[in-house]
mmCIF file of C-alpha atoms in Angstrom:
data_model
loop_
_atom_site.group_PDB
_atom_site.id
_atom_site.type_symbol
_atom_site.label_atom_id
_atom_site.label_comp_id
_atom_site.label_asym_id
_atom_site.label_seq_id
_atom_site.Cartn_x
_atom_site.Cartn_y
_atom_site.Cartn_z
ATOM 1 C CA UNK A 54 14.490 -89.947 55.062
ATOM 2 C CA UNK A 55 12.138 -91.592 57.560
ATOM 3 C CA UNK A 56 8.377 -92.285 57.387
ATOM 4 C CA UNK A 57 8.221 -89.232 60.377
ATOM 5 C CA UNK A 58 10.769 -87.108 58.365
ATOM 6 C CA UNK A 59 8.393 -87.584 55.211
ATOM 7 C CA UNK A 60 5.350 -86.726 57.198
ATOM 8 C CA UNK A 61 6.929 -83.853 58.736
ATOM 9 C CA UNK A 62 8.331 -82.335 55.707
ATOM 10 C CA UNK A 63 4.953 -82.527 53.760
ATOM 11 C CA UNK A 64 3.034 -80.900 56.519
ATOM 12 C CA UNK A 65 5.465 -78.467 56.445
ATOM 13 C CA UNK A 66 5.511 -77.766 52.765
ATOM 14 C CA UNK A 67 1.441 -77.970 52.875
ATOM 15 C CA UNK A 68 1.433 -75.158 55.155
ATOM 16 C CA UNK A 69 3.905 -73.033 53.223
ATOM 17 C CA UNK A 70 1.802 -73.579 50.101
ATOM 18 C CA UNK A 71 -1.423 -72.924 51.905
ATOM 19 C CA UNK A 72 0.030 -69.187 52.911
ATOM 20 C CA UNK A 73 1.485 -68.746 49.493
ATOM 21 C CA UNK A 74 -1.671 -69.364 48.021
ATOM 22 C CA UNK A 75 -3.639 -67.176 50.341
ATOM 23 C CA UNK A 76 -0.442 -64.458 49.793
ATOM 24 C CA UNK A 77 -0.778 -64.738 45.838
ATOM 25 C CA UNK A 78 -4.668 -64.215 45.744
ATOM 26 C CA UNK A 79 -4.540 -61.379 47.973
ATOM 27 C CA UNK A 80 -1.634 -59.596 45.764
ATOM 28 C CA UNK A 81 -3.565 -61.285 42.516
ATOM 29 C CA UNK A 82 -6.456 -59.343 43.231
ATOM 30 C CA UNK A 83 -4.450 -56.099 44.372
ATOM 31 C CA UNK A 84 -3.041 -55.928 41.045
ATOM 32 C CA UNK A 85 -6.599 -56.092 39.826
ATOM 33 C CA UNK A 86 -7.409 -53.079 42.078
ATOM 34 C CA UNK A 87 -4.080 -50.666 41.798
ATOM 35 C CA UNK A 88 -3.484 -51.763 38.101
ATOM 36 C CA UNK A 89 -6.959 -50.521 37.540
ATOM 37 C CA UNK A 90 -6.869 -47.494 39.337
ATOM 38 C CA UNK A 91 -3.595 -46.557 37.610
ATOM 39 C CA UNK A 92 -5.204 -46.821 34.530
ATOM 40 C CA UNK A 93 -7.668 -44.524 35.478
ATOM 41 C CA UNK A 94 -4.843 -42.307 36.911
ATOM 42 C CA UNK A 95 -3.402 -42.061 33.759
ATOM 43 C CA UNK A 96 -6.599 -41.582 31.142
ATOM 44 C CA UNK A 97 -7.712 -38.949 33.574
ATOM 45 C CA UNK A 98 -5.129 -36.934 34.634
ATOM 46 C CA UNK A 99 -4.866 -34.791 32.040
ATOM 47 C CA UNK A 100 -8.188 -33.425 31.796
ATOM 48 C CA UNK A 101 -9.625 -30.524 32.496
ATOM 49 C CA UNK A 102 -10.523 -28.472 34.981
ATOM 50 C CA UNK A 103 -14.205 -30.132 36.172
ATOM 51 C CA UNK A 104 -13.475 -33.415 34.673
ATOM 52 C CA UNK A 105 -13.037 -36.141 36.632
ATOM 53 C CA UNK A 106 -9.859 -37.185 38.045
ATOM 54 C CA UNK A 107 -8.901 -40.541 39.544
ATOM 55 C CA UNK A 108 -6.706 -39.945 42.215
ATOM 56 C CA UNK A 109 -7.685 -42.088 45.002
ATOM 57 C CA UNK A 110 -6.954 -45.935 44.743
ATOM 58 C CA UNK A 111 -10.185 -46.832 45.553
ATOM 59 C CA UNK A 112 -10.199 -49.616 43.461
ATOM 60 C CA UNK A 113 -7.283 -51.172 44.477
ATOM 61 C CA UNK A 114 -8.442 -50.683 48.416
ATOM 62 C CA UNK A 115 -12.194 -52.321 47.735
ATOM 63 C CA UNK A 116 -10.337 -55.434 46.050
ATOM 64 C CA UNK A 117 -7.678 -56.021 48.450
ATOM 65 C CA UNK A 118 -9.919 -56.135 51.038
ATOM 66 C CA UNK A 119 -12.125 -58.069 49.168
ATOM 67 C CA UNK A 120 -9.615 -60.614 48.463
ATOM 68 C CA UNK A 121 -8.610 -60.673 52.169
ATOM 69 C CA UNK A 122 -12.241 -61.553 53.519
ATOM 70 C CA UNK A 123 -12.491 -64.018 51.108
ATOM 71 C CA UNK A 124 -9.373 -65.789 51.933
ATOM 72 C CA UNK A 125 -10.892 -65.398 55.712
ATOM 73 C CA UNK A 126 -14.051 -66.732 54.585
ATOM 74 C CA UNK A 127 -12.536 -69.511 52.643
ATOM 75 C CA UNK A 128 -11.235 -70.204 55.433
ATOM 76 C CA UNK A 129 -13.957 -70.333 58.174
ATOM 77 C CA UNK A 130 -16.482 -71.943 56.039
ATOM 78 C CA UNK A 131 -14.184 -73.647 53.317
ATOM 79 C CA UNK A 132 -15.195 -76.862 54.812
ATOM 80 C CA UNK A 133 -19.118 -76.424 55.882
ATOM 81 C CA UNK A 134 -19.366 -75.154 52.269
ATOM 82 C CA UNK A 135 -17.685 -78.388 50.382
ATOM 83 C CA UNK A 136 -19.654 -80.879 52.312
ATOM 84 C CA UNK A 137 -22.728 -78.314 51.456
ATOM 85 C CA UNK A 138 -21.894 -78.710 48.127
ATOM 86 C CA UNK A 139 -21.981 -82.265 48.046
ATOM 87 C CA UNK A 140 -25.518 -82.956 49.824
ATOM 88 C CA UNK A 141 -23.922 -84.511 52.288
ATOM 89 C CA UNK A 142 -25.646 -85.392 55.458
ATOM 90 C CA UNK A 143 -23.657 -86.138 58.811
ATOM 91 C CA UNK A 144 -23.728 -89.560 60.465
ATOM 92 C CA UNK A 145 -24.326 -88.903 63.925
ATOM 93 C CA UNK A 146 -26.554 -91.995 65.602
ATOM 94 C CA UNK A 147 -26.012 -94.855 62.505
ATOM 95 C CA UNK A 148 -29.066 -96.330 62.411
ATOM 96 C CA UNK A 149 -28.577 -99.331 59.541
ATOM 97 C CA UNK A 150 -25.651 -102.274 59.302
ATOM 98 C CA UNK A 151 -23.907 -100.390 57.089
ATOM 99 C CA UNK A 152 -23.959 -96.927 58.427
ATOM 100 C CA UNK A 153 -22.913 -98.672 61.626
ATOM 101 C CA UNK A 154 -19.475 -100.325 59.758
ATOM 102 C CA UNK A 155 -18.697 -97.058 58.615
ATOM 103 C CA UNK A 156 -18.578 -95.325 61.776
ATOM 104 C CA UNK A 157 -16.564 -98.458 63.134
ATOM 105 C CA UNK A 158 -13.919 -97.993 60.922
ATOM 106 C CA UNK A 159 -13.238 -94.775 60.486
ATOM 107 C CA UNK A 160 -12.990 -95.048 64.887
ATOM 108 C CA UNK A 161 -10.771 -98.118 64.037
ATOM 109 C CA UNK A 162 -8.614 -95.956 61.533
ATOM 110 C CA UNK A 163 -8.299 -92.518 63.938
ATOM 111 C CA UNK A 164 -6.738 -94.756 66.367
ATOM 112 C CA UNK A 165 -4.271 -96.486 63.908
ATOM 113 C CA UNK A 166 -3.303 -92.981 62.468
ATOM 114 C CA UNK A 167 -3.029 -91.611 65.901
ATOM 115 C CA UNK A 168 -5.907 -88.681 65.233
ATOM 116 C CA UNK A 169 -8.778 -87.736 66.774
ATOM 117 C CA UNK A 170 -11.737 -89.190 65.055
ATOM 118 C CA UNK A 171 -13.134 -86.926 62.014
ATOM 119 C CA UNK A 172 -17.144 -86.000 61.730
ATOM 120 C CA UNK A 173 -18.409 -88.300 59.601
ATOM 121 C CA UNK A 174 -20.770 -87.453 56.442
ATOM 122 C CA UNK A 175 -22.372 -89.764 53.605
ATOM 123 C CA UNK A 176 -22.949 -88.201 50.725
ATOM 124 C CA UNK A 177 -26.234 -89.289 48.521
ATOM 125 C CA UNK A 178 -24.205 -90.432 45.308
ATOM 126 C CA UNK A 179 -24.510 -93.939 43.531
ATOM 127 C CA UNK A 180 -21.155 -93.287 42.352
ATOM 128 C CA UNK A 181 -17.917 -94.968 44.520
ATOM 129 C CA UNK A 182 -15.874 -91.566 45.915
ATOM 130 C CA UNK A 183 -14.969 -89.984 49.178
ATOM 131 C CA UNK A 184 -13.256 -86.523 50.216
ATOM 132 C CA UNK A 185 -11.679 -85.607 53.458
ATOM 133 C CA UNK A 186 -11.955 -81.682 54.366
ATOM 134 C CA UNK A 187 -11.169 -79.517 57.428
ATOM 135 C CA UNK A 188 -8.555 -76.903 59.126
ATOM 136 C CA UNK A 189 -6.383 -79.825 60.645
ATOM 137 C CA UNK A 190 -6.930 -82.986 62.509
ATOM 138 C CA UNK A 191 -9.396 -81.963 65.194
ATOM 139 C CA UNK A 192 -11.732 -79.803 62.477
ATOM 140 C CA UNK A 193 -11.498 -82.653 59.995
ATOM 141 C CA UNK A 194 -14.294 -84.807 58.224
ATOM 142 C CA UNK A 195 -14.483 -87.772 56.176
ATOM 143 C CA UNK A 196 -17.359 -87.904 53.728
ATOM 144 C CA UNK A 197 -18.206 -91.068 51.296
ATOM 145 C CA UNK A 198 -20.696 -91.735 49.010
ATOM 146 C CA UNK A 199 -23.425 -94.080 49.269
ATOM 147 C CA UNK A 200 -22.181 -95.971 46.633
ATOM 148 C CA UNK A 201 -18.920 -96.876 48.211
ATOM 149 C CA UNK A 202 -20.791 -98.555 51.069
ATOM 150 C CA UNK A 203 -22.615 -100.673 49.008
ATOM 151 C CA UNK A 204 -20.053 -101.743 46.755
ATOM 152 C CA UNK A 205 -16.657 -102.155 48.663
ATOM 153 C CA UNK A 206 -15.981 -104.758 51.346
ATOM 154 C CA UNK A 207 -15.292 -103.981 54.919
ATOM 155 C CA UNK A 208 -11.444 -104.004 54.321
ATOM 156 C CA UNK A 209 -12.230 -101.799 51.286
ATOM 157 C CA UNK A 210 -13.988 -99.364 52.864
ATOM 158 C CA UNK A 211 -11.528 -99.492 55.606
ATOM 159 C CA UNK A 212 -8.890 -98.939 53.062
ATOM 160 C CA UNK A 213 -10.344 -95.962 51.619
ATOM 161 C CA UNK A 214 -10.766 -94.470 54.950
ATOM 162 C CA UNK A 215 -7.485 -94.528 55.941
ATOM 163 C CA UNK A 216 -5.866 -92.973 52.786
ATOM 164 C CA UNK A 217 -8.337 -90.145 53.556
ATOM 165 C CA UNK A 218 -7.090 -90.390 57.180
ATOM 166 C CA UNK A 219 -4.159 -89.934 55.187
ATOM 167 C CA UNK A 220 -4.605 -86.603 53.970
ATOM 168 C CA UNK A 221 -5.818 -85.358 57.262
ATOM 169 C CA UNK A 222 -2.930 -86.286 58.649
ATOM 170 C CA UNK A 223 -0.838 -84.600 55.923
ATOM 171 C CA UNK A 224 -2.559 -81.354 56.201
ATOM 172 C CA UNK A 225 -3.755 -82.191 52.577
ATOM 173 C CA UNK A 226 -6.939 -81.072 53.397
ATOM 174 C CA UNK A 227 -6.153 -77.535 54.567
ATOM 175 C CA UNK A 228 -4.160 -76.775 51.001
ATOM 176 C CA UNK A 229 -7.065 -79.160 49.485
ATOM 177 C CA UNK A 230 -10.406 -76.614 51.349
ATOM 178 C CA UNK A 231 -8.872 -73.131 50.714
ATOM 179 C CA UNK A 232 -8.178 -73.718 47.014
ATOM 180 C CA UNK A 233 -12.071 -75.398 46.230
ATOM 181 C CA UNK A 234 -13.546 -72.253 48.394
ATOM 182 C CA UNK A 235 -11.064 -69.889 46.561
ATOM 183 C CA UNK A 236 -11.581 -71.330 43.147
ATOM 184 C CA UNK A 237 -15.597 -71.400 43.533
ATOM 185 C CA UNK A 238 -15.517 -67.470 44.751
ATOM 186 C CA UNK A 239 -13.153 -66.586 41.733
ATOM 187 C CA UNK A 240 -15.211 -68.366 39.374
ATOM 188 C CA UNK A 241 -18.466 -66.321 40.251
ATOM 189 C CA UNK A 242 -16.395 -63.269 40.563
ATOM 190 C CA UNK A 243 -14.719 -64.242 37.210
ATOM 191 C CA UNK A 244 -18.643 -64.795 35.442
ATOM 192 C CA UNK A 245 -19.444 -61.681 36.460
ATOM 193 C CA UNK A 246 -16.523 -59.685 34.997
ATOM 194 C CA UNK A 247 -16.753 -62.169 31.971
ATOM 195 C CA UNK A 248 -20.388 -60.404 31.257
ATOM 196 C CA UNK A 249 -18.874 -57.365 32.330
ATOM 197 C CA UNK A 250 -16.708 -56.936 29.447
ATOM 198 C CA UNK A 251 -18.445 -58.821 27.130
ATOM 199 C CA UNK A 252 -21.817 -57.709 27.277
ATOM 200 C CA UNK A 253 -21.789 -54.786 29.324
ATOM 201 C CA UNK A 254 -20.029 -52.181 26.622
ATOM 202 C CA UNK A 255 -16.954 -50.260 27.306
ATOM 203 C CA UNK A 256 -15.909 -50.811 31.155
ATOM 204 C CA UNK A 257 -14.087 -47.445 30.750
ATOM 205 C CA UNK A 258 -16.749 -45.620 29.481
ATOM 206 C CA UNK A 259 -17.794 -44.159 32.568
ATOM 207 C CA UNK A 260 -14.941 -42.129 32.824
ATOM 208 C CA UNK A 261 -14.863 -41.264 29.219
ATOM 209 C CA UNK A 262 -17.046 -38.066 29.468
ATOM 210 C CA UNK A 263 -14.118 -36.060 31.817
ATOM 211 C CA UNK A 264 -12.207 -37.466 29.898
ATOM 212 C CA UNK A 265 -13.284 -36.089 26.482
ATOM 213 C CA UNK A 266 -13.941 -32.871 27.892
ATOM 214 C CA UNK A 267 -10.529 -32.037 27.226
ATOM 215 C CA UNK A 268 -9.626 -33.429 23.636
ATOM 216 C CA UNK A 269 -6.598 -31.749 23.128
ATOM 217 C CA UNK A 270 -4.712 -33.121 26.073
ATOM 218 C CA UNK A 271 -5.427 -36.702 24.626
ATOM 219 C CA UNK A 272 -2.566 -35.346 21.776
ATOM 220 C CA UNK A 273 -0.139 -34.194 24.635
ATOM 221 C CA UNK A 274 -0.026 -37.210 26.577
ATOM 222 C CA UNK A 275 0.542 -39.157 23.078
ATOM 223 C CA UNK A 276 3.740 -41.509 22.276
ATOM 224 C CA UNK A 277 5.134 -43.622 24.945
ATOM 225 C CA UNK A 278 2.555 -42.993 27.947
ATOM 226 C CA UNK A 279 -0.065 -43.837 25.515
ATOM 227 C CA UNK A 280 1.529 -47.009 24.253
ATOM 228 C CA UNK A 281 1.568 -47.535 28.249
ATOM 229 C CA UNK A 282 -1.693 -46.978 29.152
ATOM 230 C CA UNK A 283 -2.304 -49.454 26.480
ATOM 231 C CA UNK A 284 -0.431 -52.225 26.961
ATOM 232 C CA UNK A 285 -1.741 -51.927 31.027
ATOM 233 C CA UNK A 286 -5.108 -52.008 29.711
ATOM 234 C CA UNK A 287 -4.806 -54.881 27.956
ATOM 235 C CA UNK A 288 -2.517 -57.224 30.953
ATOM 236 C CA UNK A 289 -5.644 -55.634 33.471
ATOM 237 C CA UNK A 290 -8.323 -56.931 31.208
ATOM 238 C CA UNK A 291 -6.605 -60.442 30.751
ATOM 239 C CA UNK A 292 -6.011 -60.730 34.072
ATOM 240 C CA UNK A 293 -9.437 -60.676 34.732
ATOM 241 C CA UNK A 294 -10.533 -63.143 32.248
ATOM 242 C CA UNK A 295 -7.763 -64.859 33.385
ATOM 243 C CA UNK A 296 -8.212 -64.954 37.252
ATOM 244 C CA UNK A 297 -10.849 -67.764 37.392
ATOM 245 C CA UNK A 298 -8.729 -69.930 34.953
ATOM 246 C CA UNK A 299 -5.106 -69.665 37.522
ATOM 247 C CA UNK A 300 -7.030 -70.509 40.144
ATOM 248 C CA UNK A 301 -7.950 -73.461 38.652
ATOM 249 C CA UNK A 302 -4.614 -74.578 37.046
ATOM 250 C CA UNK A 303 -3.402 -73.849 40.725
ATOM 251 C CA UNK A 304 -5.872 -76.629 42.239
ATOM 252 C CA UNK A 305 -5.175 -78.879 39.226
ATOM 253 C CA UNK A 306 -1.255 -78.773 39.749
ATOM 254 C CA UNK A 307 -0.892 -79.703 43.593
ATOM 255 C CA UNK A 308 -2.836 -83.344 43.998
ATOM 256 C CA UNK A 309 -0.960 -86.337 41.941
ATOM 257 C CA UNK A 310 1.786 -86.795 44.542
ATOM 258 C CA UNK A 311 0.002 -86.315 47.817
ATOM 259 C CA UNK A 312 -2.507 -89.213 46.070
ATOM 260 C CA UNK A 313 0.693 -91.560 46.023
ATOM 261 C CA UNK A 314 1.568 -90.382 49.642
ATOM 262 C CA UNK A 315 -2.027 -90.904 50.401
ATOM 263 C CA UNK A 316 -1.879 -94.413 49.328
ATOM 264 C CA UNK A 317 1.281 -95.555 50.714
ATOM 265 C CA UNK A 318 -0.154 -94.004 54.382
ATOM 266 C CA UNK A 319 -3.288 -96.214 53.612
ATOM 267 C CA UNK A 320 -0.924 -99.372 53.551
ATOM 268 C CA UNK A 321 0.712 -98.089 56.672
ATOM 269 C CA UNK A 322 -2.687 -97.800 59.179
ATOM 270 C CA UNK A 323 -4.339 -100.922 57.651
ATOM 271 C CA UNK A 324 -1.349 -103.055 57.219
ATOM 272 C CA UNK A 325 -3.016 -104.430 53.904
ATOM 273 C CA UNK A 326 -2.368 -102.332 50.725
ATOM 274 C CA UNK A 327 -3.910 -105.235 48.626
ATOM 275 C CA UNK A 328 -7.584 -103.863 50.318
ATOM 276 C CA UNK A 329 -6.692 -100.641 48.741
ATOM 277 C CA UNK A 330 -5.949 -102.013 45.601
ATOM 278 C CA UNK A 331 -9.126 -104.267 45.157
ATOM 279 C CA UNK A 332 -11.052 -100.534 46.008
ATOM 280 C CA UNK A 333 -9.115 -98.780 44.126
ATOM 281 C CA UNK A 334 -10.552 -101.349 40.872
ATOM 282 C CA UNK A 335 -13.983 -101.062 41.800
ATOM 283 C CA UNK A 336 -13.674 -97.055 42.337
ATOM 284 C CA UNK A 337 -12.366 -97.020 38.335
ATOM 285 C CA UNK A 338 -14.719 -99.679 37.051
ATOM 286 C CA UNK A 339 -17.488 -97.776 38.688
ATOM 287 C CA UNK A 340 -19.749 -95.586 36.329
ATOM 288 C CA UNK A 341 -18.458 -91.935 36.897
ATOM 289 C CA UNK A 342 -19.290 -88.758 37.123
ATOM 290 C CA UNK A 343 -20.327 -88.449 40.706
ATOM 291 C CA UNK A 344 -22.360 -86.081 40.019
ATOM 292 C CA UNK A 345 -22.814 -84.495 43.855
ATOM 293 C CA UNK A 346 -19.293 -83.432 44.138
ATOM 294 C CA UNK A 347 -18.539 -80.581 41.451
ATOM 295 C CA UNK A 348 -15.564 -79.933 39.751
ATOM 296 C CA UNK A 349 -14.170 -77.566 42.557
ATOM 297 C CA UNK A 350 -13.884 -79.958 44.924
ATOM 298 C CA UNK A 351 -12.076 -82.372 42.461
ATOM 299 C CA UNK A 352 -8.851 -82.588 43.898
ATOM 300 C CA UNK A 353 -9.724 -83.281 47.166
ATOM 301 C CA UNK A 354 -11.301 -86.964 45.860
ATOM 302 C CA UNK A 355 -9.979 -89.992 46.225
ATOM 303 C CA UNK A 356 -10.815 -90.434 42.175
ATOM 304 C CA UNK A 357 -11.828 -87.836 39.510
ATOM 305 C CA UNK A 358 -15.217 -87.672 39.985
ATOM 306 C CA UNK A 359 -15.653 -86.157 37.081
ATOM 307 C CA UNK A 360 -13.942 -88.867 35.344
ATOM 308 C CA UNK A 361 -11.557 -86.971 32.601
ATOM 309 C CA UNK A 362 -9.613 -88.667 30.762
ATOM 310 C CA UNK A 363 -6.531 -86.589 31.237
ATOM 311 C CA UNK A 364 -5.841 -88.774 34.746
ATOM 312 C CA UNK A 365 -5.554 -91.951 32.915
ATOM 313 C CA UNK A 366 -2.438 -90.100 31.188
ATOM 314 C CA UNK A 367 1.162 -89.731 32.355
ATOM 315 C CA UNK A 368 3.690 -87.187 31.199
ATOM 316 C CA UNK A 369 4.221 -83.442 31.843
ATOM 317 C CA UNK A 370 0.482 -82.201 30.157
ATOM 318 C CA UNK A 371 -1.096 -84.433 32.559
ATOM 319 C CA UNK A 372 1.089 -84.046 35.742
ATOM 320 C CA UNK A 373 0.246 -80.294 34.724
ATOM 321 C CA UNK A 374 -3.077 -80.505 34.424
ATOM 322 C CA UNK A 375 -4.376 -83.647 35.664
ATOM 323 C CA UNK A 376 -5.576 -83.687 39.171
ATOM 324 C CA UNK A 377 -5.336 -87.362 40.161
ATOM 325 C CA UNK A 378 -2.552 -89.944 38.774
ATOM 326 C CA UNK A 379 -3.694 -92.433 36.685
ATOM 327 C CA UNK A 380 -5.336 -95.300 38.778
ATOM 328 C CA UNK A 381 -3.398 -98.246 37.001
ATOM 329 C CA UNK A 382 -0.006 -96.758 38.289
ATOM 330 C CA UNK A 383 -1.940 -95.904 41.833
ATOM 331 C CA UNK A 384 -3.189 -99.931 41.763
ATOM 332 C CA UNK A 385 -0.352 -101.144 40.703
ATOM 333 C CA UNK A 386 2.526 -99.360 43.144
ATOM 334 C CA UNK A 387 -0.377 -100.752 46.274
ATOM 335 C CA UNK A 388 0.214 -104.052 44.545
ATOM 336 C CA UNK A 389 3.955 -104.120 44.487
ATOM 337 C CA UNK A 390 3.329 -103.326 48.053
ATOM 338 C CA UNK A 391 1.649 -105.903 48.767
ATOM 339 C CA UNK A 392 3.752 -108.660 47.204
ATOM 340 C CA UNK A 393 6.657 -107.496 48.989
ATOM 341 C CA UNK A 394 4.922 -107.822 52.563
ATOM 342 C CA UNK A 395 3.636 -111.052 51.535
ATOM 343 C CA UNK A 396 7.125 -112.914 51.868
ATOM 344 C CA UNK A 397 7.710 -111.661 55.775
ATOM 345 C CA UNK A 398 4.207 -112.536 56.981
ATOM 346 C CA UNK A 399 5.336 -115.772 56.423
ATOM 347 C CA UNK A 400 7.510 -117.998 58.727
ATOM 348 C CA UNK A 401 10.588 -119.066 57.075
ATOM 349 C CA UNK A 402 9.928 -118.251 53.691
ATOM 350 C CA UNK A 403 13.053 -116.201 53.850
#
């Protein structure tokens, strides 16, 4: 397949995952809601006259709409809320050498790409990193940390730049932004049901009085609904506790090969996969964590920045689990790259 047919087919499969990943919360959290209610339905329908019956999914309607503004705000502020994250402050007038470089090349690598150029943002960080986030190529921004200016070269930096060019151009970064702003919201959501159950009591014990009221019908209902009501109770309550850890699994299953198609677009814009290589070295040599870019926004770096050991790892734990591959592969593939260019940039040496 071509270079264009590649492109093509991973913007295309970027997009499909992007709507099944705003599908699957949305139905993830209505199963929350209606499994609930039916619950409910079921503990209370047999009481008595008086008691309280749950008959309206109420539930069920709260947390699918719930769900759906916060796959609308995930996506609205997904990427004003990474960068916020971060610290990050937005080169607009570079005032210093090096602030001045930066903006060159990332101008330098829109026009090789063939995008329009990102915002740009530097984010306050002595560790080496950078993200890219946005809707698509005209929402997009690049963000760096300080410590990649000072410690890569210009063709470095360059290098870096374009493999997050890279991304944008994939539509990486719209899979990349919904799943750090969905993951963050479930999390919090996911604390607060955590204390919920955990230190809160029984979470049905609200609707135990109408329920009591009428002890005898507890006897009727017995046998198989019971078993029912149950085994529901028990899937609702793990998929609570649950929630904040598949959303997580889901942003730490979707990065190692876009990395690798990253990379190889990297070589393409700057003609010199070697620069990437070199950057790549420093990037792992480099102290880590950064510590201004949380473990959210993980996947959408150019390294770990919390610096787990699981990416150093091949095999199917850490292609499960891992979010980046592991650099010596990433380094070494640039290299091979590189060495094979090296014969046709020069006259008659084949």
């Amino acid at each position: 397949m071509s270079e264009n047919g590649n492109l093509f087919a991973q913007q295309e499969a970027n997009r499909r995952r992007s709507r099944r990943l705003v599908i699957g919360f949305i139905l993830f959290f209505a199963w929350l809601g209606f499994g609930g209610d039916f619950i409910f339905y079921e503990y209370t329908k047999g009481a008595g006259p008086g008691a309280y019956h749950h008959v309206v999914p109420f539930f069920g309607i709260i947390l699918t709409i719930i769900a759906a503004s916060m796959a609308w705000w995930a996506w609205t502020t997904g990427p004003k809320r990474v960068l916020w994250s971060t610290g990050a402050r937005e080169l607009t007038d570079p005032q210093t050498p090096q602030e001045q470089q930066l903006d060159n090349v990332v101008e330098e690598m829109a026009v090789a790409s063939g995008l329009p150029k990102p915002k740009i943002w530097i984010i306050p960080d002595a560790d080496p990193n950078a993200l890219a986030t946005g809707h698509d190529a005209n929402t997009s921004s690049i963000a760096v940390t300080q410590g990649l200016l000072d410690l890569c070269s210009r063709d470095e930096l360059q290098a870096v730049v374009a493999h997050e060019m890279g991304h944008i151009k994939n539509l990486d970064v719209r899979l990349m932004t919904q799943l750090a702003a969905l993951v963050g919201a479930v999390t919090l959501i996911g604390d607060g049901v955590g204390r919920m159950f955990f230190y809160g009591g029984n979470p049905l014990g609200g609707l135990g009085g109408g329920r009591r009221s009428s002890g005898g019908d507890r006897d009727d209902r017995g046998g198989g609904n019971g078993v029912l009501l149950i085994v529901l109770l028990v899937l609702w309550i793990v998929s609570w506790i649950l929630a904040p850890i598949i959303m997580r699994l889901m942003a730490l299953g979707v990065s190692r090969d876009r990395e690798y198609l990253a990379d190889a677009m990297s070589a393409q814009f700057t003609r010199n996969p070697l620069s990437l290589a070199t950057a790549l070295g420093k990037i792992e040599d480099a102290d880590a964590p950064t510590k201004s870019i949380k473990g959210g926004a993980a996947q959408m770096c150019i390294a770990d920045p919390t610096g787990r050991h699981l990416n150093s790892k091949e095999g199917k734990v850490a292609e499960l689990f891992g979010t980046h591959p592991p650099m010596a592969l990433r380094i070494a593939r640039l290299k091979a790259m590189g060495y094979q260019a090296q014969p046709a940039a020069i006259p008659g040496s084949r």
